[in-house]
Short mmCIF file of N, CA and C in Angstrom, two decimals:
data_model
loop_
_atom_site.label_atom_id
_atom_site.label_comp_id
_atom_site.label_asym_id
_atom_site.label_seq_id
_atom_site.Cartn_x
_atom_site.Cartn_y
_atom_site.Cartn_z
N MET A 24 18.14 19.33 -8.01
CA MET A 24 16.84 19.78 -8.44
C MET A 24 15.70 19.62 -7.59
N ALA A 25 15.71 18.63 -6.77
CA ALA A 25 14.66 18.34 -5.78
C ALA A 25 14.54 19.58 -4.91
N LYS A 26 15.71 20.00 -4.30
CA LYS A 26 15.55 21.01 -3.45
C LYS A 26 15.09 22.36 -4.19
N SER A 27 15.46 22.48 -5.32
CA SER A 27 15.05 23.67 -6.03
C SER A 27 13.61 23.95 -6.28
N ILE A 28 12.93 22.89 -6.76
CA ILE A 28 11.49 23.04 -6.92
C ILE A 28 10.76 23.02 -5.69
N LEU A 29 11.04 22.22 -4.85
CA LEU A 29 10.40 22.34 -3.61
C LEU A 29 10.56 23.65 -2.86
N HIS A 30 11.88 24.16 -2.81
CA HIS A 30 12.32 25.38 -2.22
C HIS A 30 11.27 26.53 -2.86
N THR A 31 11.32 26.36 -4.13
CA THR A 31 10.28 27.47 -4.96
C THR A 31 9.03 27.36 -4.57
N ILE A 32 8.43 26.27 -4.41
CA ILE A 32 7.07 26.10 -3.93
C ILE A 32 7.04 26.70 -2.56
N GLU A 33 7.86 26.49 -1.61
CA GLU A 33 7.74 26.83 -0.24
C GLU A 33 7.72 28.38 -0.33
N LYS A 34 8.83 28.92 -1.04
CA LYS A 34 9.12 30.45 -1.12
C LYS A 34 7.99 31.12 -1.70
N ASN A 35 7.07 30.50 -2.67
CA ASN A 35 5.96 31.11 -3.22
C ASN A 35 4.62 30.97 -2.46
N MET A 36 4.59 30.10 -1.53
CA MET A 36 3.41 29.60 -0.87
C MET A 36 2.52 30.82 -0.61
N ILE A 37 2.93 31.99 0.07
CA ILE A 37 2.17 33.17 0.31
C ILE A 37 1.56 33.74 -0.95
N SER A 38 2.01 33.65 -2.02
CA SER A 38 1.31 34.20 -3.15
C SER A 38 0.25 33.32 -3.81
N PHE A 39 0.17 32.12 -3.34
CA PHE A 39 -0.68 31.23 -4.03
C PHE A 39 -2.15 31.27 -3.58
N SER A 40 -3.15 31.18 -4.38
CA SER A 40 -4.41 31.09 -4.09
C SER A 40 -4.84 29.96 -3.09
N LYS A 41 -6.09 30.01 -2.52
CA LYS A 41 -6.44 28.96 -1.60
C LYS A 41 -6.20 27.58 -2.18
N GLY A 42 -6.66 27.22 -3.40
CA GLY A 42 -6.67 26.03 -4.11
C GLY A 42 -5.03 25.73 -4.56
N GLN A 43 -4.44 26.62 -4.78
CA GLN A 43 -2.89 26.42 -5.07
C GLN A 43 -2.18 26.13 -3.92
N LYS A 44 -2.58 26.56 -2.75
CA LYS A 44 -1.93 26.09 -1.49
C LYS A 44 -2.28 24.76 -1.25
N LEU A 45 -3.35 24.27 -1.47
CA LEU A 45 -3.72 22.86 -1.26
C LEU A 45 -2.88 21.95 -2.11
N ILE A 46 -2.61 22.46 -3.27
CA ILE A 46 -1.78 21.72 -4.25
C ILE A 46 -0.35 21.69 -3.59
N ALA A 47 0.20 22.89 -3.37
CA ALA A 47 1.57 23.02 -2.90
C ALA A 47 1.68 22.18 -1.57
N ARG A 48 0.94 22.26 -0.56
CA ARG A 48 1.24 21.46 0.51
C ARG A 48 1.11 19.79 0.24
N TYR A 49 0.28 19.43 -0.82
CA TYR A 49 0.25 18.12 -1.00
C TYR A 49 1.63 17.59 -1.71
N ILE A 50 2.12 18.61 -2.57
CA ILE A 50 3.25 18.23 -3.34
C ILE A 50 4.50 18.17 -2.45
N LEU A 51 4.51 19.22 -1.40
CA LEU A 51 5.60 19.18 -0.55
C LEU A 51 5.76 17.95 0.33
N GLU A 52 4.55 17.30 0.59
CA GLU A 52 4.54 16.29 1.49
C GLU A 52 4.42 14.88 0.66
N ASN A 53 4.22 14.97 -0.59
CA ASN A 53 3.85 13.74 -1.43
C ASN A 53 4.34 13.91 -2.88
N TYR A 54 5.57 14.49 -3.09
CA TYR A 54 5.95 14.88 -4.41
C TYR A 54 6.41 13.49 -5.08
N ASP A 55 6.65 12.36 -4.33
CA ASP A 55 6.82 11.06 -5.09
C ASP A 55 5.56 10.52 -5.48
N LYS A 56 4.29 10.79 -5.00
CA LYS A 56 3.20 10.47 -5.53
C LYS A 56 2.47 11.28 -6.68
N ALA A 57 2.85 12.84 -6.47
CA ALA A 57 2.43 13.56 -7.42
C ALA A 57 3.01 13.38 -8.70
N ALA A 58 4.39 12.88 -8.75
CA ALA A 58 5.06 12.73 -9.79
C ALA A 58 4.35 11.77 -10.89
N PHE A 59 3.46 11.01 -10.55
CA PHE A 59 2.63 10.16 -11.37
C PHE A 59 1.38 10.33 -11.53
N MET A 60 0.93 11.54 -11.24
CA MET A 60 -0.59 11.91 -11.11
C MET A 60 -0.77 12.78 -12.35
N THR A 61 -1.98 12.69 -13.05
CA THR A 61 -2.30 13.67 -13.92
C THR A 61 -2.79 14.79 -13.31
N ALA A 62 -2.86 15.95 -13.92
CA ALA A 62 -3.37 17.24 -13.34
C ALA A 62 -4.83 16.87 -12.95
N SER A 63 -5.52 16.13 -13.49
CA SER A 63 -7.00 15.82 -13.10
C SER A 63 -6.85 15.15 -11.84
N ARG A 64 -6.01 14.03 -11.66
CA ARG A 64 -6.02 13.08 -10.62
C ARG A 64 -5.48 14.00 -9.36
N LEU A 65 -4.45 14.87 -9.59
CA LEU A 65 -4.01 15.81 -8.50
C LEU A 65 -4.93 16.66 -7.90
N GLY A 66 -5.67 17.23 -8.93
CA GLY A 66 -6.75 18.13 -8.50
C GLY A 66 -7.92 17.37 -7.67
N LYS A 67 -8.32 16.19 -8.07
CA LYS A 67 -9.26 15.33 -7.41
C LYS A 67 -8.72 15.08 -5.96
N THR A 68 -7.53 14.80 -5.85
CA THR A 68 -6.81 14.28 -4.64
C THR A 68 -6.91 15.51 -3.57
N VAL A 69 -6.75 16.60 -3.91
CA VAL A 69 -6.78 17.92 -3.02
C VAL A 69 -7.87 18.65 -3.24
N GLN A 70 -8.93 18.10 -4.03
CA GLN A 70 -10.29 18.69 -4.16
C GLN A 70 -10.00 20.11 -4.80
N VAL A 71 -9.45 20.38 -5.93
CA VAL A 71 -9.44 21.39 -6.67
C VAL A 71 -9.74 21.13 -8.15
N SER A 72 -10.00 22.03 -9.02
CA SER A 72 -10.21 21.69 -10.61
C SER A 72 -8.73 21.44 -11.19
N GLU A 73 -8.81 20.57 -12.28
CA GLU A 73 -7.83 20.56 -13.04
C GLU A 73 -7.14 21.88 -13.60
N SER A 74 -7.98 22.78 -13.83
CA SER A 74 -7.41 24.08 -14.23
C SER A 74 -6.53 24.67 -13.22
N THR A 75 -6.95 24.43 -12.08
CA THR A 75 -6.11 25.22 -10.98
C THR A 75 -4.80 24.37 -10.74
N VAL A 76 -4.71 23.29 -11.19
CA VAL A 76 -3.44 22.50 -11.19
C VAL A 76 -2.60 22.97 -12.25
N VAL A 77 -3.12 23.28 -13.53
CA VAL A 77 -2.58 23.89 -14.61
C VAL A 77 -2.03 25.22 -14.15
N ARG A 78 -2.98 26.13 -13.72
CA ARG A 78 -2.44 27.37 -13.37
C ARG A 78 -1.31 27.45 -12.25
N PHE A 79 -1.53 26.50 -11.34
CA PHE A 79 -0.25 26.51 -10.46
C PHE A 79 1.06 26.12 -10.91
N ALA A 80 1.13 25.34 -11.96
CA ALA A 80 2.32 24.86 -12.81
C ALA A 80 2.68 26.03 -13.62
N THR A 81 1.79 26.72 -14.14
CA THR A 81 2.22 28.01 -14.95
C THR A 81 2.64 29.01 -14.06
N GLN A 82 2.16 29.32 -12.82
CA GLN A 82 2.67 30.26 -11.85
C GLN A 82 3.91 30.13 -11.50
N LEU A 83 4.49 28.79 -11.46
CA LEU A 83 5.85 28.40 -11.10
C LEU A 83 6.55 28.58 -12.20
N GLY A 84 6.19 28.73 -13.56
CA GLY A 84 7.10 29.25 -14.50
C GLY A 84 7.22 28.02 -15.63
N TYR A 85 6.26 26.92 -15.33
CA TYR A 85 6.47 25.77 -16.20
C TYR A 85 5.19 26.00 -17.45
N ASP A 86 5.52 25.18 -18.42
CA ASP A 86 4.54 25.35 -19.77
C ASP A 86 3.50 24.26 -19.38
N GLY A 87 2.69 24.57 -18.40
CA GLY A 87 1.63 23.50 -18.06
C GLY A 87 2.04 22.59 -17.12
N TYR A 88 1.07 21.75 -16.79
CA TYR A 88 1.46 20.61 -15.85
C TYR A 88 2.12 19.50 -16.17
N LYS A 89 1.68 18.92 -17.23
CA LYS A 89 2.19 17.58 -17.86
C LYS A 89 3.62 17.95 -18.68
N ARG A 90 3.70 19.14 -19.14
CA ARG A 90 4.98 19.27 -19.90
C ARG A 90 6.18 19.91 -19.07
N GLY A 91 5.75 20.27 -17.88
CA GLY A 91 6.80 21.01 -17.09
C GLY A 91 6.79 20.21 -15.69
N LEU A 92 5.98 20.73 -14.91
CA LEU A 92 6.04 20.34 -13.42
C LEU A 92 6.12 18.80 -13.34
N VAL A 93 5.27 17.96 -13.85
CA VAL A 93 5.34 16.53 -13.75
C VAL A 93 6.83 15.99 -14.16
N ILE A 94 7.31 16.58 -15.09
CA ILE A 94 8.88 16.03 -15.47
C ILE A 94 9.78 16.26 -14.31
N VAL A 95 9.70 17.39 -13.56
CA VAL A 95 10.35 17.80 -12.44
C VAL A 95 10.23 16.84 -11.46
N PHE A 96 8.96 16.60 -11.05
CA PHE A 96 8.63 15.62 -10.08
C PHE A 96 9.33 14.21 -10.37
N GLN A 97 9.17 13.63 -11.47
CA GLN A 97 9.76 12.41 -11.85
C GLN A 97 11.10 12.40 -11.89
N ASN A 98 11.71 13.31 -12.11
CA ASN A 98 13.33 13.53 -11.97
C ASN A 98 13.59 13.45 -10.44
N ILE A 99 12.74 14.06 -9.59
CA ILE A 99 13.12 14.13 -8.10
C ILE A 99 12.85 12.76 -7.66
N SER A 100 11.72 11.99 -8.10
CA SER A 100 11.56 10.70 -7.70
C SER A 100 12.73 9.71 -8.14
N CYS A 101 13.23 9.94 -9.47
CA CYS A 101 14.22 9.06 -9.84
C CYS A 101 15.47 9.32 -9.03
N ASP A 102 15.67 10.54 -8.68
CA ASP A 102 16.98 10.82 -7.68
C ASP A 102 16.77 10.05 -6.30
N GLN A 103 15.66 10.24 -5.79
CA GLN A 103 15.33 9.68 -4.47
C GLN A 103 15.42 8.16 -4.46
N LEU A 104 14.94 7.62 -5.68
CA LEU A 104 14.88 6.08 -5.63
C LEU A 104 16.02 5.54 -6.39
N LEU A 105 17.11 6.12 -6.83
CA LEU A 105 18.26 5.68 -7.49
C LEU A 105 18.84 4.60 -6.77
N PRO A 106 18.85 4.40 -5.49
CA PRO A 106 19.52 3.32 -4.86
C PRO A 106 18.61 1.90 -5.11
N LEU A 107 17.46 1.94 -5.65
CA LEU A 107 16.72 0.97 -5.86
C LEU A 107 17.13 0.15 -7.24
N GLY A 108 18.00 0.91 -8.03
CA GLY A 108 18.54 0.36 -9.39
C GLY A 108 17.91 0.80 -10.46
N LYS A 109 18.12 -0.18 -11.56
CA LYS A 109 17.52 0.32 -12.86
C LYS A 109 16.05 0.12 -13.28
N ALA A 110 15.60 -0.85 -12.18
CA ALA A 110 14.08 -1.20 -12.23
C ALA A 110 13.28 -0.17 -12.35
N TYR A 111 13.47 0.93 -11.50
CA TYR A 111 12.59 2.24 -11.52
C TYR A 111 12.70 2.93 -12.77
N HIS A 112 14.04 3.10 -13.45
CA HIS A 112 14.08 3.82 -14.60
C HIS A 112 13.44 3.09 -15.77
N VAL A 113 13.39 1.83 -15.72
CA VAL A 113 12.79 1.14 -16.77
C VAL A 113 11.27 1.14 -16.71
N PHE A 114 10.72 1.32 -15.52
CA PHE A 114 9.48 1.53 -15.42
C PHE A 114 9.06 2.97 -15.89
N LEU A 115 9.73 3.98 -15.72
CA LEU A 115 9.37 5.13 -16.09
C LEU A 115 9.62 5.24 -17.85
N ASP A 116 10.56 4.50 -18.29
CA ASP A 116 10.58 4.61 -19.83
C ASP A 116 9.52 3.92 -20.39
N ARG A 117 8.83 3.00 -19.75
CA ARG A 117 7.64 2.36 -20.30
C ARG A 117 6.38 3.17 -20.24
N MET A 118 6.30 4.20 -19.30
CA MET A 118 5.21 5.04 -19.18
C MET A 118 4.93 5.93 -20.43
#
């Protein structure tokens, strides 16, 4: 799954607006951090509006940021951090 969404972002980079490209670059370089950010926080981090973050997720085919894209990022992070054991999954369950 990780390669799929990251590949999709890379593949669509040329079609993104200037603000969406900022989001895409940040996600490609920091998806483990983006997984736990709200759309508002991600927007502030890359200096775009929250609505730009939501439009970015929608353009990728997700039902908004929180309902779609952030879940994908969290799954990527879980897969990456699996060697750390169950503690990480317990942390996610409590969010």
